[in-house]
Amino acid sequence: MMRKIIIAICVFLGAGLFTFQISEKEFFSRHALSATPMKFKIPKGFPGPQYKFENNPLTVEGFELGRKLFYDGRLSKDGNFPCASCHQQFAAFATFDHALSHGFKDQFTTRNAPALFNVAWMKELHWDGGINNLEVQPLAPITAGNEMAENIDTVIAKLKADPGYRRMFTRAFGDGRINSQRMLKALAQFVAMLVSANSKYDKVQRGEAVFSPSEQLGYAVFRSKCAACHKEPLFTDDSYRNTGLTVNGRINDYGRMAITGNPNDSLKFKVPSLRNVYLTFPYGHDGRFYSVGAVVDHYRFHVVNGPTTDSLLRNKLNISDDERFNLLLFLRTLTDSGFISNKRFSAPPP
Amino acid sequence: MKTTILLLCVLVASICQAHCPGIAVDESNTLSVRIEFQSTVKGQPLVFSQTYTNSFGEDYKISAFRYYTGHVELLPDIHSGKLRRDHIYRLYDAAIPSSWVIEFSVLSGKYNAISFQLGIDSIDNISGARGGELDPAKGMFWTWNTGYVMAKLEGESAFSNVPTGMFSYHVGGYKGRYNTIRRVGLKFSPDQQLQIARAHAVTLVIEADIDKWFDSAHKLSIAGKSFLHSPGEWAAVYADNFSAMFKISSMEFK
């Protein structure tokens, strides 16, 4: 009896807290439950994602809204720079052939636009990890003067003026209210769904394909020289490292240190994934490398030691020409052609 | 066992008080609290166009003063713990009078102090896109190094070391030793404590003296630093001065 009373009280108490929680994040109205739920599939062998889908339940309608926003130039000041202008699907959502992307009034960004896939597994975003949650990431490009150069209120006003958006927000969130929170949650749904896990490498892991002898040898080189930082299966360990690149004196980018204020983080940048690496040319945080081979040669010959250079690279990497050849063949098996041709991720029909 | 249940009931009641504003409470048993935040300079209400002089003899004019408050609590005189009464964050803006007032109710009783937080909890700095007062569109959000600007003071001075003659302090940061979240506690006088115990309603005027931004816990001249737009050591130093600006200027009871 006593027990039951206590349990009842606890339930009551829990319910009280719950209603309170709901009012805190009221971005979903009750009707939203009628939107079609969508599942985030974790590929075999992948860890659980970092992005908390609990706070942003995936729905077909939310994803489609995010997709439309991603391809919509109205998110930028002059209408010319949607997210997709720098993040191009055929380049695994990196900027193809541009060391630094360009945005509003032909100004250049100070960093190379990273590819976008498996972003849901990232603890922090951007080369310096300055962004702590996928949902707020779009605020950086939208408001940066050299990227989309727009302000949030103006973007929201542009969306509100469009009956098509009012319909899509209603479908995704239950009513037609348009605000920054809903726009950002929808964009996060689209970006988080960009999962790439169907390369030849993945098929080999699943026993559906086999490496050629050269690829197999290259894989062994990769495992011994690269995998400590470019850790499988994501091909990044999500850490920040100094790979011994010299500072570009015109940009003076010290990476992670700008975020933490810690001199030990000087010149450290986030380890990028090597999946789809043959699609994301050029390479490095400032796009200074014009081929994958050039990056490998940097590790072999050009590492410059400074106080924060990674201990794994201080003595450079001892890789023979043969090993380099096989390694590059292995890296080609990381291309996921199904990902870049997936119609669900391409520009929505008008 | 009985006492356990009793204790649980008290707990439930107090949590409901705090979290379920919809639940009606017995009128005769409540104290309505109204807090008015005021910006002053040396005791006089802030006037945007006016030129002031700080303790270093530097002239200054204020053009913007905004900050977040949250977790307002009245502290009961027994040490039984504080009663959290108002979880909600509010963005105070010296230019928008409707943002100056906070109203809520607590159980009447003996209280001896008021306490509130300046800034946004770390968890709310890392939990993605938020709405309402925390909407990034309010302009109190760093987009390149995620986190809220807890307080913003902007203006101009002949002593500014920025070419435009402006000064601009954006204080924020929620990590480790560079945390800028501060809690302010302001005690009631013995007479105010007596009166509040008998009152149905209290209006507190809390003033923040902007002159202390430059000179209180630390001496921070405009010439020494005119521009601060990132978390770190300096932000934490300014947060100390900021939190020392507050005092109760009056309490009225009904």
mmCIF file of N, CA, C and O in Angstrom, chain A residues 2 5-6 9 12-13 16-17 20 24 130-133 135-136 139-140 143 152-153 180-181 184-185 258-260, chain B residues 1 5 8-9 11-12 15-16 19 87 125-131 135-137 141 143-146 174-175 178:
data_model
loop_
_atom_site.group_PDB
_atom_site.id
_atom_site.type_symbol
_atom_site.label_atom_id
_atom_site.label_comp_id
_atom_site.label_asym_id
_atom_site.label_seq_id
_atom_site.Cartn_x
_atom_site.Cartn_y
_atom_site.Cartn_z
ATOM 1 N N MET A 2 1.701 1.331 1.074
ATOM 2 C CA MET A 2 2.631 2.463 1.192
ATOM 3 C C MET A 2 3.400 2.663 -0.101
ATOM 4 O O MET A 2 3.509 3.755 -0.627
ATOM 5 N N ILE A 5 1.449 4.236 -2.849
ATOM 6 C CA ILE A 5 1.272 5.683 -2.686
ATOM 7 C C ILE A 5 2.524 6.411 -3.145
ATOM 8 O O ILE A 5 2.465 7.374 -3.905
ATOM 9 N N ILE A 6 3.628 5.874 -2.703
ATOM 10 C CA ILE A 6 4.892 6.531 -3.065
ATOM 11 C C ILE A 6 5.079 6.526 -4.578
ATOM 12 O O ILE A 6 5.427 7.531 -5.183
ATOM 13 N N ILE A 9 2.881 9.054 -6.163
ATOM 14 C CA ILE A 9 3.424 10.405 -5.982
ATOM 15 C C ILE A 9 4.557 10.655 -6.964
ATOM 16 O O ILE A 9 4.634 11.703 -7.601
ATOM 17 N N PHE A 12 3.223 11.291 -10.396
ATOM 18 C CA PHE A 12 2.650 12.633 -10.438
ATOM 19 C C PHE A 12 3.754 13.675 -10.603
ATOM 20 O O PHE A 12 3.723 14.560 -11.446
ATOM 21 N N LEU A 13 4.757 13.456 -9.771
ATOM 22 C CA LEU A 13 5.901 14.365 -9.787
ATOM 23 C C LEU A 13 6.562 14.362 -11.167
ATOM 24 O O LEU A 13 6.850 15.409 -11.743
ATOM 25 N N GLY A 16 4.528 16.179 -13.689
ATOM 26 C CA GLY A 16 4.652 17.625 -13.504
ATOM 27 C C GLY A 16 5.899 18.138 -14.193
ATOM 28 O O GLY A 16 5.856 19.106 -14.953
ATOM 29 N N LEU A 17 6.991 17.450 -13.973
ATOM 30 C CA LEU A 17 8.241 17.873 -14.589
ATOM 31 C C LEU A 17 8.137 17.798 -16.096
ATOM 32 O O LEU A 17 8.656 18.616 -16.812
ATOM 33 N N PHE A 20 6.358 20.574 -17.801
ATOM 34 C CA PHE A 20 7.237 21.720 -17.745
ATOM 35 C C PHE A 20 8.251 21.676 -18.897
ATOM 36 O O PHE A 20 8.459 22.640 -19.613
ATOM 37 N N GLU A 24 9.005 24.155 -22.393
ATOM 38 C CA GLU A 24 10.341 24.678 -22.680
ATOM 39 C C GLU A 24 10.680 24.547 -24.152
ATOM 40 O O GLU A 24 11.185 25.456 -24.767
ATOM 41 N N GLY A 130 34.568 24.886 -33.440
ATOM 42 C CA GLY A 130 33.923 26.009 -32.753
ATOM 43 C C GLY A 130 32.420 25.856 -32.572
ATOM 44 O O GLY A 130 31.827 26.548 -31.750
ATOM 45 N N ILE A 131 31.800 24.951 -33.339
ATOM 46 C CA ILE A 131 30.345 24.804 -33.270
ATOM 47 C C ILE A 131 30.016 23.558 -32.454
ATOM 48 O O ILE A 131 30.472 22.470 -32.785
ATOM 49 N N ASN A 132 29.227 23.712 -31.406
ATOM 50 C CA ASN A 132 29.018 22.580 -30.500
ATOM 51 C C ASN A 132 27.748 21.784 -30.756
ATOM 52 O O ASN A 132 27.469 20.819 -30.059
ATOM 53 N N ASN A 133 26.955 22.200 -31.738
ATOM 54 C CA ASN A 133 25.723 21.461 -32.017
ATOM 55 C C ASN A 133 25.343 21.690 -33.477
ATOM 56 O O ASN A 133 25.335 22.835 -33.944
ATOM 57 N N GLU A 135 22.639 21.817 -34.949
ATOM 58 C CA GLU A 135 21.492 22.694 -35.213
ATOM 59 C C GLU A 135 21.878 24.165 -35.378
ATOM 60 O O GLU A 135 21.248 24.899 -36.121
ATOM 61 N N VAL A 136 22.888 24.596 -34.651
ATOM 62 C CA VAL A 136 23.223 26.022 -34.722
ATOM 63 C C VAL A 136 24.299 26.312 -35.769
ATOM 64 O O VAL A 136 24.620 27.468 -36.026
ATOM 65 N N LEU A 139 23.901 29.030 -38.619
ATOM 66 C CA LEU A 139 23.964 30.447 -38.258
ATOM 67 C C LEU A 139 25.306 31.042 -38.657
ATOM 68 O O LEU A 139 25.399 32.232 -38.968
ATOM 69 N N ALA A 140 26.350 30.220 -38.642
ATOM 70 C CA ALA A 140 27.678 30.732 -38.991
ATOM 71 C C ALA A 140 27.732 31.159 -40.456
ATOM 72 O O ALA A 140 28.004 32.325 -40.743
ATOM 73 N N THR A 143 25.207 34.193 -41.389
ATOM 74 C CA THR A 143 25.489 35.547 -40.915
ATOM 75 C C THR A 143 26.897 36.032 -41.262
ATOM 76 O O THR A 143 27.192 37.208 -41.092
ATOM 77 N N ILE A 152 19.449 36.840 -39.552
ATOM 78 C CA ILE A 152 18.464 35.783 -39.329
ATOM 79 C C ILE A 152 17.032 36.301 -39.477
ATOM 80 O O ILE A 152 16.193 35.661 -40.106
ATOM 81 N N ASP A 153 16.776 37.496 -38.930
ATOM 82 C CA ASP A 153 15.419 38.034 -39.019
ATOM 83 C C ASP A 153 14.971 38.204 -40.470
ATOM 84 O O ASP A 153 13.823 37.932 -40.810
ATOM 85 N N SER A 180 13.377 30.880 -36.262
ATOM 86 C CA SER A 180 14.742 30.389 -36.489
ATOM 87 C C SER A 180 14.896 28.960 -35.974
ATOM 88 O O SER A 180 15.543 28.126 -36.593
ATOM 89 N N GLN A 181 14.260 28.674 -34.841
ATOM 90 C CA GLN A 181 14.416 27.346 -34.255
ATOM 91 C C GLN A 181 13.928 26.253 -35.205
ATOM 92 O O GLN A 181 14.611 25.247 -35.431
ATOM 93 N N LEU A 184 16.187 25.901 -38.256
ATOM 94 C CA LEU A 184 17.449 25.227 -37.929
ATOM 95 C C LEU A 184 17.245 23.734 -37.675
ATOM 96 O O LEU A 184 18.060 22.906 -38.077
ATOM 97 N N LYS A 185 16.131 23.384 -37.030
ATOM 98 C CA LYS A 185 15.872 21.959 -36.778
ATOM 99 C C LYS A 185 15.659 21.229 -38.111
ATOM 100 O O LYS A 185 16.098 20.090 -38.278
ATOM 101 N N ALA A 258 41.888 29.379 -31.436
ATOM 102 C CA ALA A 258 40.954 30.509 -31.452
ATOM 103 C C ALA A 258 39.711 30.203 -30.620
ATOM 104 O O ALA A 258 39.033 31.103 -30.145
ATOM 105 N N ILE A 259 39.420 28.924 -30.439
ATOM 106 C CA ILE A 259 38.213 28.542 -29.705
ATOM 107 C C ILE A 259 38.517 28.341 -28.226
ATOM 108 O O ILE A 259 37.770 28.770 -27.363
ATOM 109 N N THR A 260 39.631 27.687 -27.937
ATOM 110 C CA THR A 260 39.906 27.351 -26.535
ATOM 111 C C THR A 260 40.770 28.400 -25.841
ATOM 112 O O THR A 260 40.834 28.440 -24.616
ATOM 113 N N MET B 1 7.853 5.653 8.042
ATOM 114 C CA MET B 1 7.178 5.596 6.748
ATOM 115 C C MET B 1 6.262 6.794 6.538
ATOM 116 O O MET B 1 6.267 7.445 5.495
ATOM 117 N N ILE B 5 6.309 9.795 3.550
ATOM 118 C CA ILE B 5 5.234 10.221 2.654
ATOM 119 C C ILE B 5 4.974 11.711 2.806
ATOM 120 O O ILE B 5 4.826 12.443 1.828
ATOM 121 N N LEU B 8 7.571 13.547 1.033
ATOM 122 C CA LEU B 8 7.365 13.485 -0.405
ATOM 123 C C LEU B 8 6.288 14.464 -0.850
ATOM 124 O O LEU B 8 6.418 15.140 -1.859
ATOM 125 N N CYS B 9 5.211 14.518 -0.031
ATOM 126 C CA CYS B 9 4.116 15.430 -0.379
ATOM 127 C C CYS B 9 4.613 16.870 -0.409
ATOM 128 O O CYS B 9 4.292 17.642 -1.318
ATOM 129 N N LEU B 11 7.561 17.836 -0.935
ATOM 130 C CA LEU B 11 8.431 17.961 -2.100
ATOM 131 C C LEU B 11 7.605 18.185 -3.362
ATOM 132 O O LEU B 11 7.853 19.096 -4.144
ATOM 133 N N VAL B 12 6.574 17.343 -3.516
ATOM 134 C CA VAL B 12 5.715 17.455 -4.693
ATOM 135 C C VAL B 12 5.096 18.841 -4.729
ATOM 136 O O VAL B 12 5.107 19.517 -5.761
ATOM 137 N N ILE B 15 7.665 21.403 -5.712
ATOM 138 C CA ILE B 15 8.058 21.327 -7.118
ATOM 139 C C ILE B 15 6.941 21.862 -8.005
ATOM 140 O O ILE B 15 7.156 22.595 -8.953
ATOM 141 N N CYS B 16 5.692 21.508 -7.638
ATOM 142 C CA CYS B 16 4.570 21.989 -8.424
ATOM 143 C C CYS B 16 4.492 23.505 -8.382
ATOM 144 O O CYS B 16 4.247 24.150 -9.382
ATOM 145 N N HIS B 19 7.176 24.627 -10.770
ATOM 146 C CA HIS B 19 7.174 24.269 -12.183
ATOM 147 C C HIS B 19 5.824 24.317 -12.864
ATOM 148 O O HIS B 19 5.747 24.231 -14.059
ATOM 149 N N HIS B 87 12.331 29.743 -13.295
ATOM 150 C CA HIS B 87 13.393 29.103 -14.052
ATOM 151 C C HIS B 87 13.757 29.883 -15.308
ATOM 152 O O HIS B 87 14.848 29.776 -15.830
ATOM 153 N N ASN B 125 23.797 26.208 -23.463
ATOM 154 C CA ASN B 125 24.723 26.715 -24.475
ATOM 155 C C ASN B 125 25.091 25.646 -25.490
ATOM 156 O O ASN B 125 25.710 25.943 -26.504
ATOM 157 N N ILE B 126 24.770 24.395 -25.160
ATOM 158 C CA ILE B 126 25.215 23.322 -26.054
ATOM 159 C C ILE B 126 24.057 22.514 -26.619
ATOM 160 O O ILE B 126 24.258 21.502 -27.254
ATOM 161 N N SER B 127 22.819 22.965 -26.372
ATOM 162 C CA SER B 127 21.710 22.083 -26.751
ATOM 163 C C SER B 127 20.984 22.507 -28.025
ATOM 164 O O SER B 127 19.808 22.245 -28.176
ATOM 165 N N GLY B 128 21.699 23.147 -28.940
ATOM 166 C CA GLY B 128 21.122 23.342 -30.262
ATOM 167 C C GLY B 128 20.247 24.568 -30.390
ATOM 168 O O GLY B 128 20.385 25.521 -29.638
ATOM 169 N N ALA B 129 19.333 24.517 -31.382
ATOM 170 C CA ALA B 129 18.518 25.682 -31.716
ATOM 171 C C ALA B 129 17.427 25.895 -30.680
ATOM 172 O O ALA B 129 16.650 25.001 -30.405
ATOM 173 N N ARG B 130 17.366 27.088 -30.107
ATOM 174 C CA ARG B 130 16.366 27.389 -29.082
ATOM 175 C C ARG B 130 15.472 28.525 -29.543
ATOM 176 O O ARG B 130 15.826 29.304 -30.421
ATOM 177 N N GLY B 131 14.312 28.617 -28.883
ATOM 178 C CA GLY B 131 13.365 29.669 -29.247
ATOM 179 C C GLY B 131 13.213 30.676 -28.121
ATOM 180 O O GLY B 131 13.984 30.689 -27.170
ATOM 181 N N ASP B 135 16.312 32.684 -28.611
ATOM 182 C CA ASP B 135 16.407 32.685 -30.073
ATOM 183 C C ASP B 135 17.688 33.417 -30.508
ATOM 184 O O ASP B 135 17.900 34.560 -30.114
ATOM 185 N N PRO B 136 18.534 32.736 -31.285
ATOM 186 C CA PRO B 136 19.786 33.393 -31.711
ATOM 187 C C PRO B 136 19.525 34.705 -32.465
ATOM 188 O O PRO B 136 20.394 35.567 -32.523
ATOM 189 N N ALA B 137 18.317 34.842 -33.020
ATOM 190 C CA ALA B 137 17.990 36.073 -33.742
ATOM 191 C C ALA B 137 17.970 37.283 -32.811
ATOM 192 O O ALA B 137 17.967 38.415 -33.272
ATOM 193 N N PHE B 141 24.219 35.847 -29.479
ATOM 194 C CA PHE B 141 24.695 34.492 -29.768
ATOM 195 C C PHE B 141 25.914 34.580 -30.666
ATOM 196 O O PHE B 141 25.918 35.320 -31.640
ATOM 197 N N THR B 143 28.071 32.943 -33.400
ATOM 198 C CA THR B 143 27.815 31.907 -34.387
ATOM 199 C C THR B 143 29.069 31.115 -34.740
ATOM 200 O O THR B 143 28.974 30.007 -35.234
ATOM 201 N N TRP B 144 30.243 31.641 -34.515
ATOM 202 C CA TRP B 144 31.482 30.968 -34.947
ATOM 203 C C TRP B 144 32.132 30.184 -33.807
ATOM 204 O O TRP B 144 33.040 29.397 -34.010
ATOM 205 N N ASN B 145 31.669 30.440 -32.581
ATOM 206 C CA ASN B 145 32.204 29.760 -31.401
ATOM 207 C C ASN B 145 31.003 29.627 -30.486
ATOM 208 O O ASN B 145 30.779 30.452 -29.608
ATOM 209 N N THR B 146 30.206 28.584 -30.746
ATOM 210 C CA THR B 146 28.856 28.513 -30.203
ATOM 211 C C THR B 146 28.749 28.904 -28.745
ATOM 212 O O THR B 146 29.502 28.411 -27.912
ATOM 213 N N TYR B 174 31.106 29.639 -21.327
ATOM 214 C CA TYR B 174 30.510 28.795 -20.290
ATOM 215 C C TYR B 174 31.436 27.665 -19.871
ATOM 216 O O TYR B 174 31.062 26.791 -19.122
ATOM 217 N N LYS B 175 32.678 27.681 -20.402
ATOM 218 C CA LYS B 175 33.543 26.525 -20.181
ATOM 219 C C LYS B 175 34.580 26.772 -19.091
ATOM 220 O O LYS B 175 35.252 27.805 -19.103
ATOM 221 N N TYR B 178 36.905 29.813 -17.714
ATOM 222 C CA TYR B 178 36.452 31.008 -18.424
ATOM 223 C C TYR B 178 34.930 31.158 -18.374
ATOM 224 O O TYR B 178 34.336 31.899 -19.143
#
